[in-house]
PDB file of C-alpha atoms in Angstrom:
ATOM      1  CA  MET A 164      -0.087  -0.107   0.039  1.00 46.00           C
ATOM      2  CA  ALA A 165       2.926   2.280  -0.451  1.00 56.00           C
ATOM      3  CA  VAL A 166       1.999   5.443  -2.184  1.00 73.00           C
ATOM      4  CA  HIS A 167       3.538   8.794  -2.561  1.00 88.00           C
ATOM      5  CA  GLU A 168       2.950  11.934  -0.137  1.00 90.00           C
ATOM      6  CA  SER A 169       1.205  13.737  -2.824  1.00 92.00           C
ATOM      7  CA  ALA A 170      -1.190  10.836  -3.566  1.00 94.00           C
ATOM      8  CA  GLU A 171      -1.880  10.464   0.083  1.00 95.00           C
ATOM      9  CA  ASN A 172      -2.688  14.281   0.170  1.00 95.00           C
ATOM     10  CA  TYR A 173      -5.183  14.018  -2.737  1.00 97.00           C
ATOM     11  CA  LEU A 174      -6.799  10.994  -1.102  1.00 97.00           C
ATOM     12  CA  GLU A 175      -7.213  12.576   2.330  1.00 97.00           C
ATOM     13  CA  THR A 176      -8.759  15.573   0.555  1.00 97.00           C
ATOM     14  CA  ILE A 177     -11.170  13.706  -1.469  1.00 98.00           C
ATOM     15  CA  LEU A 178     -12.225  11.991   1.878  1.00 98.00           C
ATOM     16  CA  VAL A 179     -12.647  15.232   3.648  1.00 97.00           C
ATOM     17  CA  LEU A 180     -14.534  16.810   0.851  1.00 98.00           C
ATOM     18  CA  SER A 181     -16.840  13.776   0.590  1.00 97.00           C
ATOM     19  CA  LYS A 182     -17.882  14.506   4.084  1.00 96.00           C
ATOM     20  CA  GLN A 183     -18.715  18.051   3.143  1.00 97.00           C
ATOM     21  CA  LEU A 184     -20.298  17.846  -0.391  1.00 96.00           C
ATOM     22  CA  PRO A 185     -22.699  15.755  -1.967  1.00 95.00           C
ATOM     23  CA  VAL A 186     -20.410  14.731  -4.782  1.00 96.00           C
ATOM     24  CA  VAL A 187     -16.552  15.342  -5.240  1.00 98.00           C
ATOM     25  CA  ARG A 188     -15.170  16.573  -8.615  1.00 97.00           C
ATOM     26  CA  SER A 189     -11.635  17.511  -9.732  1.00 96.00           C
ATOM     27  CA  VAL A 190     -12.395  21.168  -9.493  1.00 96.00           C
ATOM     28  CA  ASP A 191     -13.434  20.765  -5.927  1.00 97.00           C
ATOM     29  CA  VAL A 192     -10.027  19.092  -5.116  1.00 97.00           C
ATOM     30  CA  ALA A 193      -8.290  21.936  -7.043  1.00 97.00           C
ATOM     31  CA  ASN A 194      -9.964  24.620  -5.152  1.00 96.00           C
ATOM     32  CA  GLU A 195      -9.335  23.059  -1.901  1.00 96.00           C
ATOM     33  CA  LEU A 196      -5.658  22.406  -2.334  1.00 95.00           C
ATOM     34  CA  GLY A 197      -5.139  25.586  -4.480  1.00 95.00           C
ATOM     35  CA  PHE A 198      -3.777  23.712  -7.294  1.00 95.00           C
ATOM     36  CA  LYS A 199      -4.326  24.216 -11.179  1.00 95.00           C
ATOM     37  CA  LYS A 200      -7.048  21.863 -12.574  1.00 93.00           C
ATOM     38  CA  SER A 201      -4.454  20.420 -14.942  1.00 93.00           C
ATOM     39  CA  SER A 202      -2.441  19.302 -12.170  1.00 92.00           C
ATOM     40  CA  VAL A 203      -5.360  17.597 -10.277  1.00 95.00           C
ATOM     41  CA  SER A 204      -6.296  16.034 -13.576  1.00 93.00           C
ATOM     42  CA  ILE A 205      -2.880  14.250 -13.882  1.00 95.00           C
ATOM     43  CA  ALA A 206      -3.117  13.226 -10.161  1.00 95.00           C
ATOM     44  CA  MET A 207      -6.494  11.814 -10.660  1.00 96.00           C
ATOM     45  CA  LYS A 208      -5.522   9.834 -13.591  1.00 96.00           C
ATOM     46  CA  ASN A 209      -2.845   8.425 -11.567  1.00 95.00           C
ATOM     47  CA  LEU A 210      -4.847   7.609  -8.718  1.00 97.00           C
ATOM     48  CA  ARG A 211      -7.475   5.952 -11.144  1.00 96.00           C
ATOM     49  CA  GLU A 212      -4.825   3.836 -12.628  1.00 96.00           C
ATOM     50  CA  ASN A 213      -3.736   2.593  -9.240  1.00 96.00           C
ATOM     51  CA  ASN A 214      -7.093   1.754  -8.348  1.00 97.00           C
ATOM     52  CA  HIS A 215      -7.594   4.275  -5.481  1.00 97.00           C
ATOM     53  CA  ILE A 216     -10.414   6.088  -6.958  1.00 98.00           C
ATOM     54  CA  THR A 217     -13.174   5.632  -9.736  1.00 98.00           C
ATOM     55  CA  VAL A 218     -14.581   8.595 -11.730  1.00 96.00           C
ATOM     56  CA  THR A 219     -18.029   8.578 -13.209  1.00 96.00           C
ATOM     57  CA  LYS A 220     -18.773   9.812 -16.733  1.00 96.00           C
ATOM     58  CA  GLU A 221     -20.324  12.896 -14.963  1.00 96.00           C
ATOM     59  CA  GLY A 222     -16.638  13.427 -13.288  1.00 95.00           C
ATOM     60  CA  TYR A 223     -17.777  12.572  -9.714  1.00 97.00           C
ATOM     61  CA  ILE A 224     -14.763  11.004  -7.773  1.00 98.00           C
ATOM     62  CA  TYR A 225     -15.198   8.060  -5.327  1.00 98.00           C
ATOM     63  CA  LEU A 226     -12.703   6.350  -3.195  1.00 98.00           C
ATOM     64  CA  THR A 227     -12.078   2.758  -3.852  1.00 98.00           C
ATOM     65  CA  GLU A 228     -11.543   0.350  -0.790  1.00 97.00           C
ATOM     66  CA  SER A 229      -7.752   0.739  -1.108  1.00 96.00           C
ATOM     67  CA  GLY A 230      -8.075   4.721  -1.596  1.00 97.00           C
ATOM     68  CA  LYS A 231     -10.364   4.917   1.447  1.00 97.00           C
ATOM     69  CA  GLU A 232      -8.101   2.868   3.576  1.00 96.00           C
ATOM     70  CA  ILE A 233      -5.131   5.104   2.768  1.00 96.00           C
ATOM     71  CA  ALA A 234      -7.203   8.276   3.191  1.00 97.00           C
ATOM     72  CA  GLU A 235      -8.653   7.166   6.544  1.00 97.00           C
ATOM     73  CA  MET A 236      -5.350   6.320   7.947  1.00 96.00           C
ATOM     74  CA  ILE A 237      -3.771   9.573   6.881  1.00 96.00           C
ATOM     75  CA  TYR A 238      -6.809  11.451   8.096  1.00 96.00           C
ATOM     76  CA  GLU A 239      -6.713   9.834  11.567  1.00 96.00           C
ATOM     77  CA  ARG A 240      -3.020  10.529  11.749  1.00 96.00           C
ATOM     78  CA  HIS A 241      -3.485  14.181  10.856  1.00 95.00           C
ATOM     79  CA  GLU A 242      -6.342  14.498  13.472  1.00 95.00           C
ATOM     80  CA  LEU A 243      -4.529  13.025  16.301  1.00 96.00           C
ATOM     81  CA  LEU A 244      -1.054  14.635  15.594  1.00 96.00           C
ATOM     82  CA  SER A 245      -2.746  18.114  15.224  1.00 96.00           C
ATOM     83  CA  ALA A 246      -4.815  17.659  18.489  1.00 94.00           C
ATOM     84  CA  TRP A 247      -1.669  16.544  20.292  1.00 95.00           C
ATOM     85  CA  LEU A 248       0.458  19.238  19.120  1.00 96.00           C
ATOM     86  CA  ILE A 249      -2.240  21.997  19.969  1.00 96.00           C
ATOM     87  CA  ARG A 250      -2.430  20.392  23.635  1.00 94.00           C
ATOM     88  CA  LEU A 251       1.191  20.816  23.815  1.00 95.00           C
ATOM     89  CA  GLY A 252       0.597  24.424  23.181  1.00 97.00           C
ATOM     90  CA  VAL A 253       1.296  24.795  19.556  1.00 97.00           C
ATOM     91  CA  ASP A 254      -0.736  27.365  17.634  1.00 97.00           C
ATOM     92  CA  GLN A 255      -3.399  25.724  15.509  1.00 96.00           C
ATOM     93  CA  SER A 256      -2.315  26.655  12.225  1.00 96.00           C
ATOM     94  CA  ILE A 257       1.305  25.621  12.973  1.00 97.00           C
ATOM     95  CA  ALA A 258      -0.042  22.267  14.471  1.00 96.00           C
ATOM     96  CA  ASP A 259      -1.974  21.681  11.266  1.00 94.00           C
ATOM     97  CA  GLU A 260       1.007  22.171   9.048  1.00 94.00           C
ATOM     98  CA  ASP A 261       3.239  20.140  11.099  1.00 96.00           C
ATOM     99  CA  ALA A 262       0.634  17.381  11.477  1.00 95.00           C
ATOM    100  CA  CYS A 263       0.437  17.435   7.623  1.00 92.00           C
ATOM    101  CA  ARG A 264       4.245  16.858   7.207  1.00 93.00           C
ATOM    102  CA  ILE A 265       4.457  14.147  10.156  1.00 95.00           C
ATOM    103  CA  GLU A 266       1.564  12.259   9.150  1.00 94.00           C
ATOM    104  CA  HIS A 267       3.354  10.948   5.952  1.00 92.00           C
ATOM    105  CA  VAL A 268       6.458   9.844   7.398  1.00 94.00           C
ATOM    106  CA  ILE A 269       5.768   8.369  10.841  1.00 94.00           C
ATOM    107  CA  SER A 270       6.036   4.815  10.970  1.00 94.00           C
ATOM    108  CA  LYS A 271       2.832   2.723  11.846  1.00 93.00           C
ATOM    109  CA  GLU A 272       4.670   1.543  14.992  1.00 96.00           C
ATOM    110  CA  SER A 273       5.513   4.912  16.187  1.00 95.00           C
ATOM    111  CA  PHE A 274       2.142   6.374  15.419  1.00 95.00           C
ATOM    112  CA  GLU A 275       0.391   3.392  17.431  1.00 94.00           C
ATOM    113  CA  ALA A 276       2.633   4.088  20.293  1.00 95.00           C
ATOM    114  CA  LEU A 277       1.928   7.735  20.143  1.00 92.00           C
ATOM    115  CA  LYS A 278      -1.833   7.043  20.012  1.00 92.00           C
ATOM    116  CA  LYS A 279      -1.619   4.864  23.044  1.00 92.00           C
ATOM    117  CA  GLN A 280      -0.020   7.788  25.091  1.00 88.00           C
ATOM    118  CA  VAL A 281      -2.330  10.419  23.731  1.00 84.00           C
ATOM    119  CA  LEU A 282      -5.686   8.765  23.996  1.00 79.00           C
TER     120      LEU A 282
END
């Protein structure tokens, strides 16, 4: 299930948007991330080729099982790391930025140990 950080970010963004919007489209992802539609289109093609998303003929994006698994893992890491840093006294915007970087590199073992301590 090894994927690049950028793919993880896209999958996490699709997950978050799917909780906010009735349907997710490439333009929604581009707007959320502040990226060009052409860049998002290339990323969606790669995610589709790796079977992490499906795209309907109307352009609606859905996570596959593997895509959802990755997105939920990254989202859980982000939420826990961000909350932990805020509790340590880090400003929320900095905590969110740092959590976004840490969530991609922390090992499963370290995250689980941290989770036990934080929760």
